[in-house]
Short mmCIF file of C-alpha atoms and ligand atoms in Angstrom, two decimals:
data_model
loop_
_atom_site.label_atom_id
_atom_site.label_comp_id
_atom_site.label_asym_id
_atom_site.label_seq_id
_atom_site.Cartn_x
_atom_site.Cartn_y
_atom_site.Cartn_z
CA MET A 13 64.05 24.23 -24.31
CA VAL A 14 62.25 25.20 -21.15
CA ASN A 15 58.53 25.21 -21.57
CA GLN A 16 57.57 28.42 -19.79
CA LYS A 17 53.91 27.72 -20.07
CA LYS A 18 54.31 24.42 -18.31
CA LEU A 19 56.27 26.01 -15.46
CA ASN A 20 53.42 28.36 -14.75
CA THR A 21 50.71 25.78 -14.93
CA THR A 22 49.07 24.40 -11.84
CA ASP A 23 48.80 20.63 -12.01
CA ILE A 24 47.19 17.91 -9.94
CA ASN A 25 50.08 17.91 -7.46
CA THR A 26 49.34 21.52 -6.57
CA PHE A 27 46.15 20.28 -4.92
CA LYS A 28 46.52 16.56 -4.25
CA ASN A 29 46.51 15.96 -0.48
CA LYS A 30 47.19 19.61 0.31
CA THR A 31 45.70 21.92 2.94
CA PHE A 32 44.90 25.58 2.33
CA TYR A 33 43.74 28.36 4.63
CA THR A 34 41.45 31.17 3.53
CA GLU A 35 40.39 34.23 5.49
CA THR A 36 37.59 35.47 3.25
CA ASP A 37 34.96 34.03 0.93
CA THR A 38 36.79 35.74 -1.96
CA GLN A 39 39.92 33.74 -1.17
CA THR A 40 37.90 30.53 -1.06
CA ARG A 41 36.35 31.39 -4.43
CA GLU A 42 39.83 32.06 -5.88
CA LEU A 43 41.06 28.71 -4.60
CA GLY A 44 38.07 27.02 -6.24
CA LYS A 45 38.87 28.78 -9.49
CA LYS A 46 42.49 27.55 -9.45
CA PHE A 47 41.44 24.04 -8.49
CA ALA A 48 39.00 23.96 -11.42
CA SER A 49 41.87 24.13 -13.90
CA ILE A 50 42.90 20.55 -13.12
CA LEU A 51 39.41 19.04 -13.40
CA LYS A 52 38.58 16.70 -16.26
CA PRO A 53 35.34 15.26 -17.67
CA LYS A 54 33.94 12.46 -15.45
CA ASP A 55 35.63 13.85 -12.33
CA ILE A 56 33.58 13.65 -9.14
CA VAL A 57 34.25 16.11 -6.32
CA PHE A 58 32.81 15.49 -2.86
CA PHE A 59 32.46 18.43 -0.46
CA ASN A 60 32.37 17.90 3.30
CA GLY A 61 31.77 20.64 5.83
CA ASP A 62 29.16 21.98 8.21
CA LEU A 63 26.34 24.31 7.23
CA GLY A 64 27.83 27.57 6.00
CA ALA A 65 31.38 26.22 5.86
CA GLY A 66 31.90 27.41 2.30
CA LYS A 67 31.15 24.45 0.04
CA THR A 68 28.96 26.46 -2.32
CA THR A 69 31.44 29.35 -2.22
CA PHE A 70 34.24 27.04 -3.42
CA ILE A 71 31.91 25.70 -6.12
CA GLN A 72 31.14 29.25 -7.27
CA GLY A 73 34.89 29.60 -7.89
CA ILE A 74 34.99 26.38 -9.91
CA LEU A 75 32.06 27.52 -12.03
CA SER A 76 33.60 30.92 -12.66
CA TYR A 77 36.71 29.21 -14.08
CA PHE A 78 34.42 27.55 -16.62
CA GLY A 79 32.88 30.88 -17.53
CA ILE A 80 29.61 30.19 -15.74
CA LYS A 81 28.46 33.47 -14.27
CA LYS A 82 24.98 32.45 -13.26
CA PHE A 83 24.55 32.94 -9.55
CA VAL A 84 24.98 29.70 -7.66
CA ARG A 85 23.75 29.40 -4.15
CA SER A 86 23.04 26.79 -1.52
CA ALA A 87 19.90 25.67 -3.24
CA SER A 88 18.44 23.42 -0.62
CA PHE A 89 15.17 23.23 -2.53
CA MET A 90 16.94 22.18 -5.70
CA LEU A 91 18.79 18.93 -5.98
CA VAL A 92 20.74 19.34 -9.18
CA SER A 93 21.84 22.37 -11.18
CA GLU A 94 23.21 21.64 -14.61
CA PHE A 95 25.63 23.95 -16.45
CA GLU A 96 27.25 23.87 -19.86
CA SER A 97 30.94 24.61 -20.36
CA LYS A 98 33.36 24.29 -23.28
CA LEU A 99 34.94 21.25 -21.63
CA CYS A 100 31.85 19.27 -20.59
CA PRO A 101 28.61 19.58 -18.64
CA ILE A 102 29.01 20.49 -14.99
CA TYR A 103 26.58 19.28 -12.35
CA HIS A 104 26.14 20.80 -8.93
CA LEU A 105 24.33 18.35 -6.66
CA ASP A 106 23.18 19.61 -3.28
CA LEU A 107 21.87 16.56 -1.47
CA TYR A 108 21.15 18.19 1.88
CA ARG A 109 17.45 17.41 1.76
CA LEU A 110 17.91 13.95 0.40
CA ASP A 111 17.17 10.91 2.48
CA GLU A 112 20.06 8.50 1.98
CA ASN A 113 17.58 5.69 1.38
CA ASN A 114 16.07 7.48 -1.58
CA THR A 115 19.17 8.20 -3.60
CA LEU A 116 18.93 5.02 -5.62
CA ASP A 117 15.55 6.00 -7.09
CA LEU A 118 16.62 9.42 -8.19
CA GLY A 119 18.45 8.83 -11.41
CA ILE A 120 21.58 10.42 -10.02
CA ASP A 121 23.57 7.83 -11.97
CA GLU A 122 23.05 9.91 -15.06
CA TYR A 123 25.18 12.62 -13.47
CA LEU A 124 27.67 10.53 -11.53
CA PHE A 125 28.53 8.18 -14.36
CA GLY A 126 28.03 10.50 -17.32
CA ASP A 127 30.65 12.58 -19.12
CA GLY A 128 30.36 15.69 -16.99
CA ILE A 129 32.04 16.94 -13.83
CA SER A 130 29.96 16.36 -10.68
CA LEU A 131 30.34 18.71 -7.70
CA ILE A 132 28.50 17.20 -4.73
CA GLU A 133 27.52 18.79 -1.41
CA TRP A 134 26.34 16.49 1.41
CA CYS A 135 27.81 13.45 -0.30
CA ASP A 136 27.26 11.25 2.77
CA ARG A 137 23.78 10.75 1.29
CA LEU A 138 25.47 8.74 -1.45
CA LYS A 139 27.03 6.10 0.72
CA TYR A 140 25.39 3.23 -1.13
CA TYR A 141 27.16 4.23 -4.31
CA ASN A 142 30.59 3.52 -2.83
CA ILE A 143 32.38 5.86 -5.20
CA LYS A 144 36.11 5.25 -4.95
CA GLN A 145 37.69 7.50 -7.54
CA ARG A 146 37.08 11.06 -6.47
CA TRP A 147 38.38 14.36 -5.18
CA GLU A 148 37.31 15.15 -1.64
CA ILE A 149 37.30 18.68 -0.25
CA ASN A 150 36.87 19.11 3.51
CA ILE A 151 36.16 22.58 4.82
CA ASP A 152 36.48 23.38 8.53
CA TYR A 153 35.97 26.56 10.50
CA THR A 154 39.08 28.09 12.10
CA ASP A 155 39.50 31.18 14.29
CA SER A 156 40.56 33.25 11.31
CA GLY A 157 38.56 31.71 8.47
CA ARG A 158 38.51 28.28 6.89
CA LYS A 159 40.81 25.30 6.60
CA ILE A 160 40.38 23.58 3.24
CA LYS A 161 41.85 20.12 2.85
CA ILE A 162 41.91 18.62 -0.64
CA GLU A 163 42.38 14.90 -1.14
CA ARG A 164 42.52 12.61 -4.14
CA PHE A 165 41.24 9.04 -3.91
CA LEU A 166 41.86 6.51 -6.69
N1 ATP B 156 37.05 31.98 4.34
C1 ATP B 156 35.77 31.80 3.94
N2 ATP B 156 35.50 30.92 2.95
C2 ATP B 156 34.22 30.71 2.55
N3 ATP B 156 33.13 31.34 3.05
C3 ATP B 156 33.35 32.25 4.03
C4 ATP B 156 34.67 32.52 4.51
N4 ATP B 156 34.56 33.44 5.48
C5 ATP B 156 33.26 33.74 5.58
N5 ATP B 156 32.52 33.03 4.72
C6 ATP B 156 31.05 33.08 4.59
O1 ATP B 156 30.53 31.79 4.95
C7 ATP B 156 29.39 31.48 4.14
C8 ATP B 156 29.61 30.20 3.35
O2 ATP B 156 28.41 29.87 2.74
P1 ATP B 156 28.25 28.66 1.70
O3 ATP B 156 26.87 28.76 1.17
O4 ATP B 156 29.37 28.67 0.75
O5 ATP B 156 28.40 27.41 2.68
P2 ATP B 156 27.97 25.91 2.41
O6 ATP B 156 29.04 25.07 3.01
O7 ATP B 156 27.65 25.69 0.98
O8 ATP B 156 26.64 25.79 3.30
P3 ATP B 156 25.38 24.80 3.13
O9 ATP B 156 25.73 23.54 3.88
O10 ATP B 156 24.27 25.53 3.80
O11 ATP B 156 25.14 24.54 1.69
C9 ATP B 156 29.15 32.68 3.24
O12 ATP B 156 28.22 33.54 3.85
C10 ATP B 156 30.54 33.34 3.18
O13 ATP B 156 30.47 34.71 2.91
MG1 MG B 157 25.97 24.96 0.02
#
């Protein structure tokens, strides 16, 4: 018997090493929402992209999938925002202000190696952690919007 539900489900291959183009922030949020459906506890997602590229916008979409409506913004004054979801805790780490030499003192391990999903902006600050297993989302400006490349590293 054909499993209809399965046919309609997005799975990891929908996103693994794929590139998407969005023209508006709403489209980027929608992409984030779809991507969220394949995330599992302990997943780490790195976001790369210049200031204002759309990292937080994509993350807003992920959080909305998990029913988190609280406004999320580029909180450069706040390092970690913690959210509860039915699946697991979700951590939004915005490391923009972080000096890469200070990351080891910060107790970030609790987030990275806990049971939650970690969504990390400005992950280059974490280079000493050498995290291998991760999703990586690269957002670039284009003439008509954004190019969003999603990669899976194991
Ligand atoms: N296609 C698009 N996708 C995402 N954002 C877009 C798009 N087009 C325009 N924008 C606008 O670009 C901005 C993206 O801001 P956002 O805070 O998500 O960026 P960011 O990468 O998190 O920046 P920061 O490095 O400062 O944290 C928003 O103002 C959004 O409305
Ligand atoms: Mg941001």
